[in-house]
Amino acid sequence: MTSADAPIERPASAATPVVEARGLGRSFALRTPWTSRLVDRAAPRRIVAVDDVSFTIARGRTLALVGESGCGKSTLARLMVGLDEPTQGSAWVDGVDVQATLAGPGDAARALRRRMQMVFQDPYASLNPRWRIGDIVAEPLLEQGLILPAQAPARVDALLASVGLEGLDTRRFPHQFSGGQRQRISLARAIATSPEFLVCDEPTSSLDVSVQAQVLNLLVDLQRERALTCLFISHNLVVVRYVADEVGVMYLGRLVELAPRDDLFATPRHPYTRMLLAAVPDLKGRGRERVPVLGEVPDPLLPPSGCAFHPRCPNANERCRVERPALRPSGAVRVACHAVEEGRL
């Protein structure tokens, strides 16, 4: 990546979505001390991590989800690949219901797992420190029955070469590699089964800037070569502008804006999106005061009534305080904001 300000251009893709979320939601029960349950008769409490999220991703395209920490991005990523069970809605990959299929017969579940892979935020935590790199990369191939054990060394060497590593690295352990090299190993393992859908959960946040550029370039090259459909999770808007085709902005578990990348960065609609973009340093805007992100994310145990963003929004009115906005189309953009709907913003 020579410049993070130069976004990737990709050809238009087919209109039929490969990946789809339909009203996805996930809540977690909080453990209540037995004394509170017995003495105070405290009712069980639940925290809503993801609430009624819907989107589609076309083949070969990348949807990036952004937002402050705790907004539900990673939980949504886990829902999309079946690592968590939704409490509402469903996730679909190429017309297949992810949760229903993974809970069904073994052959169908195994075939679906082969088509979906995930790259996690911390490459060291996601690699078994007791295994050699050759065994780590070969594991999904052997588990899926795609190769015989005798074929593993040649396939592993080819996969490592595709991410810029050497065959001699197969005998080494994860602790013998740098952070960027470990993330390359994670990518090699993720593409081993030739997946169609790849979820990247903050894959560069634990790396320094120069290594981030290398990993992002590698990811973009792999996507082009293999026609991967990607869900990219990040809080870094500069990275998102480089890799994404479409951007979804999440706040307190809900999508508040969903737009093509160029539209979102040129004319953000939602006040929260504007606030995030205003806080990004701009080397071209010398002398322009940097606007900090105002306020803090509300306690998800006590979410605000109406629009969850209204306590921090300079454009909020009484309707915002009592009525939760729906995600409505506005041209090529979908935005959940009463001010936009009423023409006040």
PDB file of N, CA, C and O in Angstrom, residues 263-290:
ATOM      1  N   ASP A 263     -19.382   7.375  -1.490  1.00  0.00           N
ATOM      2  CA  ASP A 263     -20.483   8.224  -1.011  1.00  0.00           C
ATOM      3  C   ASP A 263     -20.322   8.528   0.468  1.00  0.00           C
ATOM      4  O   ASP A 263     -20.552   9.663   0.905  1.00  0.00           O
ATOM      5  N   LEU A 264     -19.936   7.524   1.242  1.00  0.00           N
ATOM      6  CA  LEU A 264     -19.837   7.740   2.683  1.00  0.00           C
ATOM      7  C   LEU A 264     -18.726   8.727   3.029  1.00  0.00           C
ATOM      8  O   LEU A 264     -18.906   9.610   3.883  1.00  0.00           O
ATOM      9  N   PHE A 265     -17.589   8.620   2.361  1.00  0.00           N
ATOM     10  CA  PHE A 265     -16.482   9.521   2.691  1.00  0.00           C
ATOM     11  C   PHE A 265     -16.672  10.911   2.089  1.00  0.00           C
ATOM     12  O   PHE A 265     -16.159  11.893   2.638  1.00  0.00           O
ATOM     13  N   ALA A 266     -17.415  11.007   0.991  1.00  0.00           N
ATOM     14  CA  ALA A 266     -17.632  12.321   0.379  1.00  0.00           C
ATOM     15  C   ALA A 266     -18.770  13.075   1.065  1.00  0.00           C
ATOM     16  O   ALA A 266     -18.648  14.278   1.354  1.00  0.00           O
ATOM     17  N   THR A 267     -19.876  12.383   1.331  1.00  0.00           N
ATOM     18  CA  THR A 267     -21.044  13.045   1.933  1.00  0.00           C
ATOM     19  C   THR A 267     -21.663  12.151   3.005  1.00  0.00           C
ATOM     20  O   THR A 267     -22.702  11.523   2.773  1.00  0.00           O
ATOM     21  N   PRO A 268     -21.042  12.055   4.162  1.00  0.00           N
ATOM     22  CA  PRO A 268     -21.634  11.257   5.244  1.00  0.00           C
ATOM     23  C   PRO A 268     -22.966  11.850   5.670  1.00  0.00           C
ATOM     24  O   PRO A 268     -23.113  13.067   5.771  1.00  0.00           O
ATOM     25  N   ARG A 269     -23.942  10.991   5.951  1.00  0.00           N
ATOM     26  CA  ARG A 269     -25.284  11.463   6.285  1.00  0.00           C
ATOM     27  C   ARG A 269     -25.533  11.480   7.792  1.00  0.00           C
ATOM     28  O   ARG A 269     -26.020  12.467   8.331  1.00  0.00           O
ATOM     29  N   HIS A 270     -25.252  10.374   8.447  1.00  0.00           N
ATOM     30  CA  HIS A 270     -25.592  10.261   9.865  1.00  0.00           C
ATOM     31  C   HIS A 270     -24.657  11.122  10.721  1.00  0.00           C
ATOM     32  O   HIS A 270     -23.457  11.208  10.441  1.00  0.00           O
ATOM     33  N   PRO A 271     -25.161  11.791  11.749  1.00  0.00           N
ATOM     34  CA  PRO A 271     -24.293  12.617  12.610  1.00  0.00           C
ATOM     35  C   PRO A 271     -23.140  11.833  13.243  1.00  0.00           C
ATOM     36  O   PRO A 271     -22.053  12.386  13.432  1.00  0.00           O
ATOM     37  N   TYR A 272     -23.372  10.578  13.545  1.00  0.00           N
ATOM     38  CA  TYR A 272     -22.297   9.766  14.127  1.00  0.00           C
ATOM     39  C   TYR A 272     -21.194   9.522  13.105  1.00  0.00           C
ATOM     40  O   TYR A 272     -20.007   9.619  13.421  1.00  0.00           O
ATOM     41  N   THR A 273     -21.575   9.236  11.857  1.00  0.00           N
ATOM     42  CA  THR A 273     -20.576   9.061  10.797  1.00  0.00           C
ATOM     43  C   THR A 273     -19.782  10.340  10.600  1.00  0.00           C
ATOM     44  O   THR A 273     -18.549  10.318  10.447  1.00  0.00           O
ATOM     45  N   ARG A 274     -20.462  11.478  10.602  1.00  0.00           N
ATOM     46  CA  ARG A 274     -19.768  12.762  10.454  1.00  0.00           C
ATOM     47  C   ARG A 274     -18.785  12.994  11.600  1.00  0.00           C
ATOM     48  O   ARG A 274     -17.678  13.513  11.407  1.00  0.00           O
ATOM     49  N   MET A 275     -19.189  12.601  12.805  1.00  0.00           N
ATOM     50  CA  MET A 275     -18.325  12.785  13.961  1.00  0.00           C
ATOM     51  C   MET A 275     -17.062  11.925  13.849  1.00  0.00           C
ATOM     52  O   MET A 275     -15.948  12.384  14.125  1.00  0.00           O
ATOM     53  N   LEU A 276     -17.233  10.674  13.398  1.00  0.00           N
ATOM     54  CA  LEU A 276     -16.076   9.789  13.243  1.00  0.00           C
ATOM     55  C   LEU A 276     -15.114  10.326  12.183  1.00  0.00           C
ATOM     56  O   LEU A 276     -13.894  10.331  12.376  1.00  0.00           O
ATOM     57  N   LEU A 277     -15.658  10.765  11.051  1.00  0.00           N
ATOM     58  CA  LEU A 277     -14.803  11.263   9.973  1.00  0.00           C
ATOM     59  C   LEU A 277     -14.113  12.567  10.354  1.00  0.00           C
ATOM     60  O   LEU A 277     -12.966  12.820   9.955  1.00  0.00           O
ATOM     61  N   ALA A 278     -14.795  13.416  11.135  1.00  0.00           N
ATOM     62  CA  ALA A 278     -14.195  14.687  11.539  1.00  0.00           C
ATOM     63  C   ALA A 278     -13.019  14.486  12.478  1.00  0.00           C
ATOM     64  O   ALA A 278     -12.155  15.363  12.592  1.00  0.00           O
ATOM     65  N   ALA A 279     -12.959  13.324  13.153  1.00  0.00           N
ATOM     66  CA  ALA A 279     -11.872  13.062  14.091  1.00  0.00           C
ATOM     67  C   ALA A 279     -10.649  12.452  13.426  1.00  0.00           C
ATOM     68  O   ALA A 279      -9.602  12.306  14.070  1.00  0.00           O
ATOM     69  N   VAL A 280     -10.735  12.105  12.128  1.00  0.00           N
ATOM     70  CA  VAL A 280      -9.607  11.497  11.434  1.00  0.00           C
ATOM     71  C   VAL A 280      -8.606  12.571  11.039  1.00  0.00           C
ATOM     72  O   VAL A 280      -8.983  13.572  10.419  1.00  0.00           O
ATOM     73  N   PRO A 281      -7.310  12.418  11.371  1.00  0.00           N
ATOM     74  CA  PRO A 281      -6.303  13.409  10.962  1.00  0.00           C
ATOM     75  C   PRO A 281      -6.218  13.503   9.444  1.00  0.00           C
ATOM     76  O   PRO A 281      -6.288  12.499   8.736  1.00  0.00           O
ATOM     77  N   ASP A 282      -6.094  14.724   8.942  1.00  0.00           N
ATOM     78  CA  ASP A 282      -6.012  14.968   7.504  1.00  0.00           C
ATOM     79  C   ASP A 282      -4.792  15.825   7.232  1.00  0.00           C
ATOM     80  O   ASP A 282      -4.750  17.004   7.597  1.00  0.00           O
ATOM     81  N   LEU A 283      -3.784  15.229   6.571  1.00  0.00           N
ATOM     82  CA  LEU A 283      -2.548  15.961   6.300  1.00  0.00           C
ATOM     83  C   LEU A 283      -2.769  17.098   5.303  1.00  0.00           C
ATOM     84  O   LEU A 283      -2.011  18.065   5.282  1.00  0.00           O
ATOM     85  N   LYS A 284      -3.815  16.983   4.476  1.00  0.00           N
ATOM     86  CA  LYS A 284      -4.075  18.035   3.497  1.00  0.00           C
ATOM     87  C   LYS A 284      -4.794  19.217   4.121  1.00  0.00           C
ATOM     88  O   LYS A 284      -4.781  20.316   3.572  1.00  0.00           O
ATOM     89  N   GLY A 285      -5.433  19.008   5.260  1.00  0.00           N
ATOM     90  CA  GLY A 285      -6.195  20.079   5.882  1.00  0.00           C
ATOM     91  C   GLY A 285      -5.387  20.820   6.927  1.00  0.00           C
ATOM     92  O   GLY A 285      -5.766  20.863   8.104  1.00  0.00           O
ATOM     93  N   ARG A 286      -4.274  21.366   6.541  1.00  0.00           N
ATOM     94  CA  ARG A 286      -3.413  22.079   7.488  1.00  0.00           C
ATOM     95  C   ARG A 286      -4.127  23.306   8.038  1.00  0.00           C
ATOM     96  O   ARG A 286      -4.768  24.049   7.304  1.00  0.00           O
ATOM     97  N   GLY A 287      -4.011  23.470   9.326  1.00  0.00           N
ATOM     98  CA  GLY A 287      -4.646  24.594   9.974  1.00  0.00           C
ATOM     99  C   GLY A 287      -6.074  24.331  10.386  1.00  0.00           C
ATOM    100  O   GLY A 287      -6.668  25.116  11.109  1.00  0.00           O
ATOM    101  N   ARG A 288      -6.638  23.200   9.900  1.00  0.00           N
ATOM    102  CA  ARG A 288      -8.011  22.866  10.276  1.00  0.00           C
ATOM    103  C   ARG A 288      -8.007  22.180  11.631  1.00  0.00           C
ATOM    104  O   ARG A 288      -7.246  21.240  11.861  1.00  0.00           O
ATOM    105  N   GLU A 289      -8.848  22.644  12.509  1.00  0.00           N
ATOM    106  CA  GLU A 289      -8.905  22.077  13.842  1.00  0.00           C
ATOM    107  C   GLU A 289      -9.509  20.675  13.789  1.00  0.00           C
ATOM    108  O   GLU A 289     -10.517  20.431  13.134  1.00  0.00           O
ATOM    109  N   ARG A 290      -8.871  19.746  14.476  1.00  0.00           N
ATOM    110  CA  ARG A 290      -9.370  18.385  14.533  1.00  0.00           C
ATOM    111  C   ARG A 290     -10.495  18.304  15.559  1.00  0.00           C
ATOM    112  O   ARG A 290     -10.344  18.738  16.700  1.00  0.00           O
TER     113      ARG A 290
END
